[in-house]
JSON list of C-alpha atoms in Angstrom, two decimals:
[
{"chain": "A", "resi": 10, "resn": "UNK", "atom": "CA", "xyz": [-16.88, -30.63, 11.16]},
{"chain": "A", "resi": 11, "resn": "UNK", "atom": "CA", "xyz": [-14.75, -28.75, 8.62]},
{"chain": "A", "resi": 12, "resn": "UNK", "atom": "CA", "xyz": [-14.51, -24.95, 8.48]},
{"chain": "A", "resi": 13, "resn": "UNK", "atom": "CA", "xyz": [-16.89, -23.21, 6.12]},
{"chain": "A", "resi": 14, "resn": "UNK", "atom": "CA", "xyz": [-14.13, -21.89, 3.86]},
{"chain": "A", "resi": 15, "resn": "UNK", "atom": "CA", "xyz": [-12.89, -25.37, 2.87]},
{"chain": "A", "resi": 16, "resn": "UNK", "atom": "CA", "xyz": [-13.81, -25.93, -0.77]},
{"chain": "A", "resi": 17, "resn": "UNK", "atom": "CA", "xyz": [-14.97, -22.34, -1.22]},
{"chain": "A", "resi": 18, "resn": "UNK", "atom": "CA", "xyz": [-11.64, -20.50, -1.15]},
{"chain": "A", "resi": 19, "resn": "UNK", "atom": "CA", "xyz": [-8.67, -21.07, -3.41]},
{"chain": "A", "resi": 20, "resn": "UNK", "atom": "CA", "xyz": [-4.90, -20.61, -3.26]},
{"chain": "A", "resi": 21, "resn": "UNK", "atom": "CA", "xyz": [-5.16, -16.97, -4.30]},
{"chain": "A", "resi": 22, "resn": "UNK", "atom": "CA", "xyz": [-7.55, -16.37, -1.39]},
{"chain": "A", "resi": 23, "resn": "UNK", "atom": "CA", "xyz": [-5.08, -17.97, 1.03]},
{"chain": "A", "resi": 24, "resn": "UNK", "atom": "CA", "xyz": [-2.38, -15.56, -0.17]},
{"chain": "A", "resi": 25, "resn": "UNK", "atom": "CA", "xyz": [-4.83, -12.68, 0.28]},
{"chain": "A", "resi": 26, "resn": "UNK", "atom": "CA", "xyz": [-5.55, -13.73, 3.86]},
{"chain": "A", "resi": 27, "resn": "UNK", "atom": "CA", "xyz": [-1.78, -13.89, 4.44]},
{"chain": "A", "resi": 28, "resn": "UNK", "atom": "CA", "xyz": [-1.63, -10.31, 3.20]},
{"chain": "A", "resi": 29, "resn": "UNK", "atom": "CA", "xyz": [-4.13, -9.33, 5.91]},
{"chain": "A", "resi": 30, "resn": "UNK", "atom": "CA", "xyz": [-1.99, -11.05, 8.55]},
{"chain": "A", "resi": 31, "resn": "UNK", "atom": "CA", "xyz": [1.01, -9.04, 7.38]},
{"chain": "A", "resi": 32, "resn": "UNK", "atom": "CA", "xyz": [-1.08, -5.90, 7.73]},
{"chain": "A", "resi": 33, "resn": "UNK", "atom": "CA", "xyz": [-1.69, -6.66, 11.38]},
{"chain": "A", "resi": 34, "resn": "UNK", "atom": "CA", "xyz": [2.00, -7.40, 11.96]},
{"chain": "A", "resi": 35, "resn": "UNK", "atom": "CA", "xyz": [3.02, -4.16, 10.26]},
{"chain": "A", "resi": 36, "resn": "UNK", "atom": "CA", "xyz": [0.55, -2.18, 12.39]},
{"chain": "A", "resi": 37, "resn": "UNK", "atom": "CA", "xyz": [1.86, -3.81, 15.56]},
{"chain": "A", "resi": 38, "resn": "UNK", "atom": "CA", "xyz": [5.51, -3.24, 14.67]},
{"chain": "A", "resi": 39, "resn": "UNK", "atom": "CA", "xyz": [4.88, 0.35, 13.51]},
{"chain": "A", "resi": 40, "resn": "UNK", "atom": "CA", "xyz": [4.84, 1.59, 17.10]},
{"chain": "A", "resi": 41, "resn": "UNK", "atom": "CA", "xyz": [8.26, 0.04, 17.72]},
{"chain": "A", "resi": 42, "resn": "UNK", "atom": "CA", "xyz": [10.32, -0.09, 14.51]},
{"chain": "A", "resi": 43, "resn": "UNK", "atom": "CA", "xyz": [9.36, 2.09, 11.54]},
{"chain": "A", "resi": 44, "resn": "UNK", "atom": "CA", "xyz": [11.84, 0.44, 9.18]},
{"chain": "A", "resi": 45, "resn": "UNK", "atom": "CA", "xyz": [10.62, -3.07, 9.91]},
{"chain": "A", "resi": 46, "resn": "UNK", "atom": "CA", "xyz": [7.00, -1.98, 9.59]},
{"chain": "A", "resi": 47, "resn": "UNK", "atom": "CA", "xyz": [7.76, -0.44, 6.20]},
{"chain": "A", "resi": 48, "resn": "UNK", "atom": "CA", "xyz": [9.37, -3.70, 5.05]},
{"chain": "A", "resi": 49, "resn": "UNK", "atom": "CA", "xyz": [6.33, -5.70, 6.14]},
{"chain": "A", "resi": 50, "resn": "UNK", "atom": "CA", "xyz": [4.00, -3.35, 4.24]},
{"chain": "A", "resi": 51, "resn": "UNK", "atom": "CA", "xyz": [6.13, -3.80, 1.12]},
{"chain": "A", "resi": 52, "resn": "UNK", "atom": "CA", "xyz": [6.03, -7.57, 1.60]},
{"chain": "A", "resi": 53, "resn": "UNK", "atom": "CA", "xyz": [2.25, -7.33, 1.79]},
{"chain": "A", "resi": 54, "resn": "UNK", "atom": "CA", "xyz": [2.33, -5.40, -1.51]},
{"chain": "A", "resi": 55, "resn": "UNK", "atom": "CA", "xyz": [4.32, -8.23, -3.08]},
{"chain": "A", "resi": 56, "resn": "UNK", "atom": "CA", "xyz": [1.73, -10.73, -1.85]},
{"chain": "A", "resi": 57, "resn": "UNK", "atom": "CA", "xyz": [-1.05, -8.50, -3.14]},
{"chain": "A", "resi": 58, "resn": "UNK", "atom": "CA", "xyz": [0.45, -8.76, -6.61]},
{"chain": "A", "resi": 59, "resn": "UNK", "atom": "CA", "xyz": [1.04, -12.49, -6.21]},
{"chain": "A", "resi": 60, "resn": "UNK", "atom": "CA", "xyz": [-2.57, -13.28, -5.36]},
{"chain": "A", "resi": 61, "resn": "UNK", "atom": "CA", "xyz": [-3.65, -11.55, -8.55]},
{"chain": "A", "resi": 62, "resn": "UNK", "atom": "CA", "xyz": [-1.23, -13.62, -10.61]},
{"chain": "A", "resi": 63, "resn": "UNK", "atom": "CA", "xyz": [-2.45, -16.85, -8.98]},
{"chain": "A", "resi": 64, "resn": "UNK", "atom": "CA", "xyz": [-6.09, -15.89, -9.51]},
{"chain": "A", "resi": 65, "resn": "UNK", "atom": "CA", "xyz": [-5.47, -15.28, -13.21]},
{"chain": "A", "resi": 66, "resn": "UNK", "atom": "CA", "xyz": [-3.56, -18.53, -13.65]},
{"chain": "A", "resi": 67, "resn": "UNK", "atom": "CA", "xyz": [-5.68, -20.86, -11.53]},
{"chain": "A", "resi": 68, "resn": "UNK", "atom": "CA", "xyz": [-8.97, -19.02, -11.36]},
{"chain": "A", "resi": 69, "resn": "UNK", "atom": "CA", "xyz": [-10.46, -16.96, -8.58]},
{"chain": "A", "resi": 70, "resn": "UNK", "atom": "CA", "xyz": [-13.51, -17.35, -6.37]},
{"chain": "A", "resi": 71, "resn": "UNK", "atom": "CA", "xyz": [-16.58, -15.21, -5.76]},
{"chain": "A", "resi": 72, "resn": "UNK", "atom": "CA", "xyz": [-15.16, -14.21, -2.38]},
{"chain": "A", "resi": 73, "resn": "UNK", "atom": "CA", "xyz": [-11.80, -13.19, -3.83]},
{"chain": "A", "resi": 74, "resn": "UNK", "atom": "CA", "xyz": [-12.48, -9.50, -4.62]},
{"chain": "A", "resi": 75, "resn": "UNK", "atom": "CA", "xyz": [-14.06, -8.91, -1.21]},
{"chain": "A", "resi": 76, "resn": "UNK", "atom": "CA", "xyz": [-11.24, -10.65, 0.65]},
{"chain": "A", "resi": 77, "resn": "UNK", "atom": "CA", "xyz": [-8.72, -8.64, -1.35]},
{"chain": "A", "resi": 78, "resn": "UNK", "atom": "CA", "xyz": [-10.26, -5.31, -0.40]},
{"chain": "A", "resi": 79, "resn": "UNK", "atom": "CA", "xyz": [-10.59, -6.30, 3.26]},
{"chain": "A", "resi": 80, "resn": "UNK", "atom": "CA", "xyz": [-6.95, -7.38, 3.39]},
{"chain": "A", "resi": 81, "resn": "UNK", "atom": "CA", "xyz": [-5.86, -4.18, 1.67]},
{"chain": "A", "resi": 82, "resn": "UNK", "atom": "CA", "xyz": [-7.61, -2.09, 4.32]},
{"chain": "A", "resi": 83, "resn": "UNK", "atom": "CA", "xyz": [-5.34, -3.69, 6.92]},
{"chain": "A", "resi": 84, "resn": "UNK", "atom": "CA", "xyz": [-2.09, -3.70, 4.94]},
{"chain": "A", "resi": 85, "resn": "UNK", "atom": "CA", "xyz": [-2.35, -0.52, 2.88]},
{"chain": "A", "resi": 86, "resn": "UNK", "atom": "CA", "xyz": [-4.76, 1.55, 4.94]},
{"chain": "A", "resi": 87, "resn": "UNK", "atom": "CA", "xyz": [-4.36, 0.97, 8.68]},
{"chain": "A", "resi": 88, "resn": "UNK", "atom": "CA", "xyz": [-0.72, -0.19, 8.78]},
{"chain": "A", "resi": 89, "resn": "UNK", "atom": "CA", "xyz": [0.89, 2.72, 6.86]},
{"chain": "A", "resi": 90, "resn": "UNK", "atom": "CA", "xyz": [-1.37, 5.23, 8.63]},
{"chain": "A", "resi": 91, "resn": "UNK", "atom": "CA", "xyz": [-0.29, 3.88, 12.01]},
{"chain": "A", "resi": 92, "resn": "UNK", "atom": "CA", "xyz": [3.33, 3.99, 10.85]},
{"chain": "A", "resi": 93, "resn": "UNK", "atom": "CA", "xyz": [2.98, 7.70, 10.09]},
{"chain": "A", "resi": 94, "resn": "UNK", "atom": "CA", "xyz": [1.01, 8.50, 13.27]},
{"chain": "A", "resi": 95, "resn": "UNK", "atom": "CA", "xyz": [3.44, 6.59, 15.50]},
{"chain": "A", "resi": 96, "resn": "UNK", "atom": "CA", "xyz": [6.47, 8.29, 13.98]},
{"chain": "A", "resi": 97, "resn": "UNK", "atom": "CA", "xyz": [4.89, 11.74, 14.31]},
{"chain": "A", "resi": 98, "resn": "UNK", "atom": "CA", "xyz": [3.52, 11.37, 17.85]},
{"chain": "A", "resi": 99, "resn": "UNK", "atom": "CA", "xyz": [6.92, 10.08, 19.00]},
{"chain": "A", "resi": 100, "resn": "UNK", "atom": "CA", "xyz": [8.36, 13.43, 17.91]},
{"chain": "A", "resi": 101, "resn": "UNK", "atom": "CA", "xyz": [5.49, 15.74, 18.84]},
{"chain": "A", "resi": 102, "resn": "UNK", "atom": "CA", "xyz": [3.48, 15.94, 22.04]},
{"chain": "A", "resi": 103, "resn": "UNK", "atom": "CA", "xyz": [0.09, 17.52, 22.67]},
{"chain": "A", "resi": 104, "resn": "UNK", "atom": "CA", "xyz": [1.54, 19.66, 25.45]},
{"chain": "A", "resi": 105, "resn": "UNK", "atom": "CA", "xyz": [4.34, 21.15, 23.35]},
{"chain": "A", "resi": 106, "resn": "UNK", "atom": "CA", "xyz": [2.62, 21.43, 19.96]},
{"chain": "A", "resi": 107, "resn": "UNK", "atom": "CA", "xyz": [-1.09, 20.59, 20.11]},
{"chain": "A", "resi": 108, "resn": "UNK", "atom": "CA", "xyz": [-1.82, 21.52, 16.47]},
{"chain": "A", "resi": 109, "resn": "UNK", "atom": "CA", "xyz": [0.94, 19.29, 15.10]},
{"chain": "A", "resi": 110, "resn": "UNK", "atom": "CA", "xyz": [-0.11, 16.47, 17.40]},
{"chain": "A", "resi": 111, "resn": "UNK", "atom": "CA", "xyz": [-3.75, 16.67, 16.28]},
{"chain": "A", "resi": 112, "resn": "UNK", "atom": "CA", "xyz": [-2.70, 16.70, 12.61]},
{"chain": "A", "resi": 113, "resn": "UNK", "atom": "CA", "xyz": [-0.44, 13.70, 13.30]},
{"chain": "A", "resi": 114, "resn": "UNK", "atom": "CA", "xyz": [-3.56, 11.76, 14.27]},
{"chain": "A", "resi": 115, "resn": "UNK", "atom": "CA", "xyz": [-6.15, 13.39, 12.02]},
{"chain": "A", "resi": 116, "resn": "UNK", "atom": "CA", "xyz": [-4.42, 13.08, 8.63]},
{"chain": "A", "resi": 117, "resn": "UNK", "atom": "CA", "xyz": [-3.51, 9.39, 9.04]},
{"chain": "A", "resi": 118, "resn": "UNK", "atom": "CA", "xyz": [-7.12, 8.79, 10.16]},
{"chain": "A", "resi": 119, "resn": "UNK", "atom": "CA", "xyz": [-8.33, 10.51, 6.98]},
{"chain": "A", "resi": 120, "resn": "UNK", "atom": "CA", "xyz": [-5.87, 8.36, 5.03]},
{"chain": "A", "resi": 121, "resn": "UNK", "atom": "CA", "xyz": [-7.54, 5.22, 6.43]},
{"chain": "A", "resi": 122, "resn": "UNK", "atom": "CA", "xyz": [-11.01, 6.60, 5.66]},
{"chain": "A", "resi": 123, "resn": "UNK", "atom": "CA", "xyz": [-10.04, 7.39, 2.06]},
{"chain": "A", "resi": 124, "resn": "UNK", "atom": "CA", "xyz": [-8.37, 4.00, 1.61]},
{"chain": "A", "resi": 125, "resn": "UNK", "atom": "CA", "xyz": [-11.56, 2.26, 2.79]},
{"chain": "A", "resi": 126, "resn": "UNK", "atom": "CA", "xyz": [-13.66, 4.44, 0.48]},
{"chain": "A", "resi": 127, "resn": "UNK", "atom": "CA", "xyz": [-11.40, 3.84, -2.49]},
{"chain": "A", "resi": 128, "resn": "UNK", "atom": "CA", "xyz": [-11.26, 0.08, -1.95]},
{"chain": "A", "resi": 129, "resn": "UNK", "atom": "CA", "xyz": [-15.03, -0.12, -1.65]},
{"chain": "A", "resi": 130, "resn": "UNK", "atom": "CA", "xyz": [-15.49, 1.80, -4.89]},
{"chain": "A", "resi": 131, "resn": "UNK", "atom": "CA", "xyz": [-12.85, -0.33, -6.60]},
{"chain": "A", "resi": 132, "resn": "UNK", "atom": "CA", "xyz": [-14.58, -3.57, -5.60]},
{"chain": "A", "resi": 133, "resn": "UNK", "atom": "CA", "xyz": [-17.94, -2.26, -6.77]},
{"chain": "A", "resi": 134, "resn": "UNK", "atom": "CA", "xyz": [-16.95, -0.63, -10.04]},
{"chain": "A", "resi": 135, "resn": "UNK", "atom": "CA", "xyz": [-13.35, -1.27, -11.16]},
{"chain": "A", "resi": 136, "resn": "UNK", "atom": "CA", "xyz": [-12.31, -4.79, -10.15]},
{"chain": "A", "resi": 137, "resn": "UNK", "atom": "CA", "xyz": [-12.99, -6.27, -13.60]},
{"chain": "A", "resi": 138, "resn": "UNK", "atom": "CA", "xyz": [-11.60, -3.31, -15.56]},
{"chain": "A", "resi": 139, "resn": "UNK", "atom": "CA", "xyz": [-8.06, -2.70, -16.84]},
{"chain": "A", "resi": 140, "resn": "UNK", "atom": "CA", "xyz": [-8.00, 0.72, -15.20]},
{"chain": "A", "resi": 141, "resn": "UNK", "atom": "CA", "xyz": [-9.12, 2.35, -11.98]},
{"chain": "A", "resi": 142, "resn": "UNK", "atom": "CA", "xyz": [-9.93, 5.82, -10.71]},
{"chain": "A", "resi": 143, "resn": "UNK", "atom": "CA", "xyz": [-7.85, 7.30, -7.91]},
{"chain": "A", "resi": 144, "resn": "UNK", "atom": "CA", "xyz": [-4.41, 6.33, -6.67]},
{"chain": "A", "resi": 145, "resn": "UNK", "atom": "CA", "xyz": [-4.38, 2.61, -5.79]},
{"chain": "A", "resi": 146, "resn": "UNK", "atom": "CA", "xyz": [-4.02, 2.05, -2.05]},
{"chain": "A", "resi": 147, "resn": "UNK", "atom": "CA", "xyz": [-1.14, -0.34, -2.70]},
{"chain": "A", "resi": 148, "resn": "UNK", "atom": "CA", "xyz": [0.74, 2.40, -4.55]},
{"chain": "A", "resi": 149, "resn": "UNK", "atom": "CA", "xyz": [0.07, 4.93, -1.77]},
{"chain": "A", "resi": 150, "resn": "UNK", "atom": "CA", "xyz": [1.36, 2.52, 0.87]},
{"chain": "A", "resi": 151, "resn": "UNK", "atom": "CA", "xyz": [4.40, 1.71, -1.29]},
{"chain": "A", "resi": 152, "resn": "UNK", "atom": "CA", "xyz": [5.28, 5.41, -1.60]},
{"chain": "A", "resi": 153, "resn": "UNK", "atom": "CA", "xyz": [5.07, 5.89, 2.18]},
{"chain": "A", "resi": 154, "resn": "UNK", "atom": "CA", "xyz": [7.01, 2.72, 3.01]},
{"chain": "A", "resi": 155, "resn": "UNK", "atom": "CA", "xyz": [9.71, 3.20, 0.38]},
{"chain": "A", "resi": 156, "resn": "UNK", "atom": "CA", "xyz": [10.09, 6.78, 1.60]},
{"chain": "A", "resi": 157, "resn": "UNK", "atom": "CA", "xyz": [10.69, 5.57, 5.16]},
{"chain": "A", "resi": 158, "resn": "UNK", "atom": "CA", "xyz": [13.30, 3.04, 4.00]},
{"chain": "A", "resi": 159, "resn": "UNK", "atom": "CA", "xyz": [14.97, 5.68, 1.85]},
{"chain": "A", "resi": 160, "resn": "UNK", "atom": "CA", "xyz": [15.39, 7.90, 4.91]},
{"chain": "A", "resi": 161, "resn": "UNK", "atom": "CA", "xyz": [12.49, 10.32, 4.55]},
{"chain": "A", "resi": 162, "resn": "UNK", "atom": "CA", "xyz": [11.31, 9.87, 8.13]},
{"chain": "A", "resi": 163, "resn": "UNK", "atom": "CA", "xyz": [10.65, 13.44, 9.19]},
{"chain": "A", "resi": 164, "resn": "UNK", "atom": "CA", "xyz": [7.24, 13.57, 10.91]},
{"chain": "A", "resi": 165, "resn": "UNK", "atom": "CA", "xyz": [6.12, 16.69, 9.09]},
{"chain": "A", "resi": 166, "resn": "UNK", "atom": "CA", "xyz": [6.95, 15.16, 5.71]},
{"chain": "A", "resi": 167, "resn": "UNK", "atom": "CA", "xyz": [5.21, 11.86, 6.46]},
{"chain": "A", "resi": 168, "resn": "UNK", "atom": "CA", "xyz": [2.07, 13.48, 7.85]},
{"chain": "A", "resi": 169, "resn": "UNK", "atom": "CA", "xyz": [1.79, 15.85, 4.88]},
{"chain": "A", "resi": 170, "resn": "UNK", "atom": "CA", "xyz": [2.43, 13.00, 2.44]},
{"chain": "A", "resi": 171, "resn": "UNK", "atom": "CA", "xyz": [-0.28, 10.85, 4.04]},
{"chain": "A", "resi": 172, "resn": "UNK", "atom": "CA", "xyz": [-2.73, 13.74, 3.64]},
{"chain": "A", "resi": 173, "resn": "UNK", "atom": "CA", "xyz": [-1.79, 14.22, -0.01]},
{"chain": "A", "resi": 174, "resn": "UNK", "atom": "CA", "xyz": [-2.12, 10.51, -0.79]},
{"chain": "A", "resi": 175, "resn": "UNK", "atom": "CA", "xyz": [-5.46, 10.37, 1.05]},
{"chain": "A", "resi": 176, "resn": "UNK", "atom": "CA", "xyz": [-6.83, 13.00, -1.30]},
{"chain": "A", "resi": 177, "resn": "UNK", "atom": "CA", "xyz": [-5.37, 11.37, -4.41]},
{"chain": "A", "resi": 178, "resn": "UNK", "atom": "CA", "xyz": [-6.96, 8.02, -3.59]},
{"chain": "A", "resi": 179, "resn": "UNK", "atom": "CA", "xyz": [-10.46, 9.42, -4.15]},
{"chain": "A", "resi": 180, "resn": "UNK", "atom": "CA", "xyz": [-9.84, 11.60, -7.20]},
{"chain": "A", "resi": 181, "resn": "UNK", "atom": "CA", "xyz": [-11.24, 10.97, -10.67]},
{"chain": "A", "resi": 182, "resn": "UNK", "atom": "CA", "xyz": [-7.70, 10.50, -12.08]},
{"chain": "A", "resi": 183, "resn": "UNK", "atom": "CA", "xyz": [-7.60, 7.25, -14.07]},
{"chain": "A", "resi": 184, "resn": "UNK", "atom": "CA", "xyz": [-4.71, 4.82, -13.58]},
{"chain": "A", "resi": 185, "resn": "UNK", "atom": "CA", "xyz": [-4.12, 1.95, -16.01]},
{"chain": "A", "resi": 186, "resn": "UNK", "atom": "CA", "xyz": [-3.10, -1.44, -14.67]},
{"chain": "A", "resi": 187, "resn": "UNK", "atom": "CA", "xyz": [0.63, -2.14, -14.76]},
{"chain": "A", "resi": 188, "resn": "UNK", "atom": "CA", "xyz": [1.81, -4.34, -17.61]},
{"chain": "A", "resi": 189, "resn": "UNK", "atom": "CA", "xyz": [2.98, -7.76, -16.35]},
{"chain": "A", "resi": 190, "resn": "UNK", "atom": "CA", "xyz": [6.65, -7.11, -17.14]},
{"chain": "A", "resi": 191, "resn": "UNK", "atom": "CA", "xyz": [6.58, -3.77, -15.32]},
{"chain": "A", "resi": 192, "resn": "UNK", "atom": "CA", "xyz": [4.81, -5.30, -12.33]},
{"chain": "A", "resi": 193, "resn": "UNK", "atom": "CA", "xyz": [7.54, -7.95, -12.24]},
{"chain": "A", "resi": 194, "resn": "UNK", "atom": "CA", "xyz": [10.29, -5.31, -12.24]},
{"chain": "A", "resi": 195, "resn": "UNK", "atom": "CA", "xyz": [8.52, -3.43, -9.46]},
{"chain": "A", "resi": 196, "resn": "UNK", "atom": "CA", "xyz": [8.16, -6.65, -7.48]},
{"chain": "A", "resi": 197, "resn": "UNK", "atom": "CA", "xyz": [11.85, -7.52, -7.81]},
{"chain": "A", "resi": 198, "resn": "UNK", "atom": "CA", "xyz": [12.88, -4.04, -6.65]},
{"chain": "A", "resi": 199, "resn": "UNK", "atom": "CA", "xyz": [10.44, -4.32, -3.74]},
{"chain": "A", "resi": 200, "resn": "UNK", "atom": "CA", "xyz": [11.88, -7.67, -2.66]},
{"chain": "A", "resi": 201, "resn": "UNK", "atom": "CA", "xyz": [15.46, -6.33, -2.80]},
{"chain": "A", "resi": 202, "resn": "UNK", "atom": "CA", "xyz": [14.44, -3.23, -0.80]},
{"chain": "A", "resi": 203, "resn": "UNK", "atom": "CA", "xyz": [12.90, -5.55, 1.80]},
{"chain": "A", "resi": 204, "resn": "UNK", "atom": "CA", "xyz": [15.79, -8.00, 2.06]},
{"chain": "A", "resi": 205, "resn": "UNK", "atom": "CA", "xyz": [18.89, -5.84, 1.72]},
{"chain": "A", "resi": 206, "resn": "UNK", "atom": "CA", "xyz": [20.23, -3.75, 4.57]},
{"chain": "A", "resi": 207, "resn": "UNK", "atom": "CA", "xyz": [22.59, -0.81, 4.78]},
{"chain": "A", "resi": 208, "resn": "UNK", "atom": "CA", "xyz": [23.58, 1.11, 1.68]},
{"chain": "A", "resi": 209, "resn": "UNK", "atom": "CA", "xyz": [22.36, -1.53, -0.85]},
{"chain": "A", "resi": 210, "resn": "UNK", "atom": "CA", "xyz": [18.93, -1.62, 0.76]},
{"chain": "A", "resi": 211, "resn": "UNK", "atom": "CA", "xyz": [18.76, 2.17, 0.73]},
{"chain": "A", "resi": 212, "resn": "UNK", "atom": "CA", "xyz": [19.65, 2.23, -2.97]},
{"chain": "A", "resi": 213, "resn": "UNK", "atom": "CA", "xyz": [16.82, -0.15, -3.83]},
{"chain": "A", "resi": 214, "resn": "UNK", "atom": "CA", "xyz": [14.44, 1.77, -1.56]},
{"chain": "A", "resi": 215, "resn": "UNK", "atom": "CA", "xyz": [15.27, 4.92, -3.54]},
{"chain": "A", "resi": 216, "resn": "UNK", "atom": "CA", "xyz": [14.76, 2.99, -6.78]},
{"chain": "A", "resi": 217, "resn": "UNK", "atom": "CA", "xyz": [11.38, 1.73, -5.58]},
{"chain": "A", "resi": 218, "resn": "UNK", "atom": "CA", "xyz": [10.37, 5.22, -4.48]},
{"chain": "A", "resi": 219, "resn": "UNK", "atom": "CA", "xyz": [11.41, 6.60, -7.88]},
{"chain": "A", "resi": 220, "resn": "UNK", "atom": "CA", "xyz": [9.40, 3.96, -9.76]},
{"chain": "A", "resi": 221, "resn": "UNK", "atom": "CA", "xyz": [6.35, 4.43, -7.54]},
{"chain": "A", "resi": 222, "resn": "UNK", "atom": "CA", "xyz": [6.42, 8.22, -7.87]},
{"chain": "A", "resi": 223, "resn": "UNK", "atom": "CA", "xyz": [6.95, 7.99, -11.63]},
{"chain": "A", "resi": 224, "resn": "UNK", "atom": "CA", "xyz": [3.82, 5.87, -11.96]},
{"chain": "A", "resi": 225, "resn": "UNK", "atom": "CA", "xyz": [1.94, 8.06, -9.47]},
{"chain": "A", "resi": 226, "resn": "UNK", "atom": "CA", "xyz": [2.53, 11.29, -11.42]},
{"chain": "A", "resi": 227, "resn": "UNK", "atom": "CA", "xyz": [3.15, 10.12, -14.99]},
{"chain": "A", "resi": 228, "resn": "UNK", "atom": "CA", "xyz": [1.03, 6.96, -15.22]},
{"chain": "A", "resi": 229, "resn": "UNK", "atom": "CA", "xyz": [-2.35, 8.63, -15.84]},
{"chain": "A", "resi": 230, "resn": "UNK", "atom": "CA", "xyz": [-0.98, 10.60, -18.81]},
{"chain": "A", "resi": 231, "resn": "UNK", "atom": "CA", "xyz": [1.72, 8.46, -20.37]},
{"chain": "A", "resi": 232, "resn": "UNK", "atom": "CA", "xyz": [1.29, 4.84, -19.24]},
{"chain": "A", "resi": 233, "resn": "UNK", "atom": "CA", "xyz": [-1.13, 3.54, -21.85]},
{"chain": "A", "resi": 234, "resn": "UNK", "atom": "CA", "xyz": [-0.94, 1.08, -24.74]}
]
């Protein structure tokens, strides 16, 4: 007896499910190696873009948008939040600084809640549009992960950034979809930031962080046809 998904899911859906698996791996590794976890999150972001390309070229399925949002919760909600919380609670303890410790858990938890909310709204209202309201969860996770690889690993910075991104994900700010050529450039920079180590990897992590922040702050106003 064959599994129910045979014949109902396509290649793009398989890539999406792979994205969810990467989300679990990133969450697991986050408690042990922040740099590796950040690389896995960025790899999941590459796959998230790839499944969209495949769906446009070969056609999607009815389950595709729902699978995509579910996978994104794991890869761009839970995994980066756990990365931030693990980094912060390694540096702060409840006994020495209870307020900082509580914030180190609370703000990443809010980040997950806002990512889930944003992804649900996106699936319901924006999935077929060429624009979306609120910072995309993939972009938020990319900013956090690129920041870690670029050396911005201070717990206070990461916790505050997760809180800021949590709020931005549920704003009314409208973001246009990236043009294909710009998405390709972003993907290439992401891959190089993932693969390269040492100074070259840090350079591409800075480049990725710069591109992500430029789109984050300038995209709603200037990135339109």
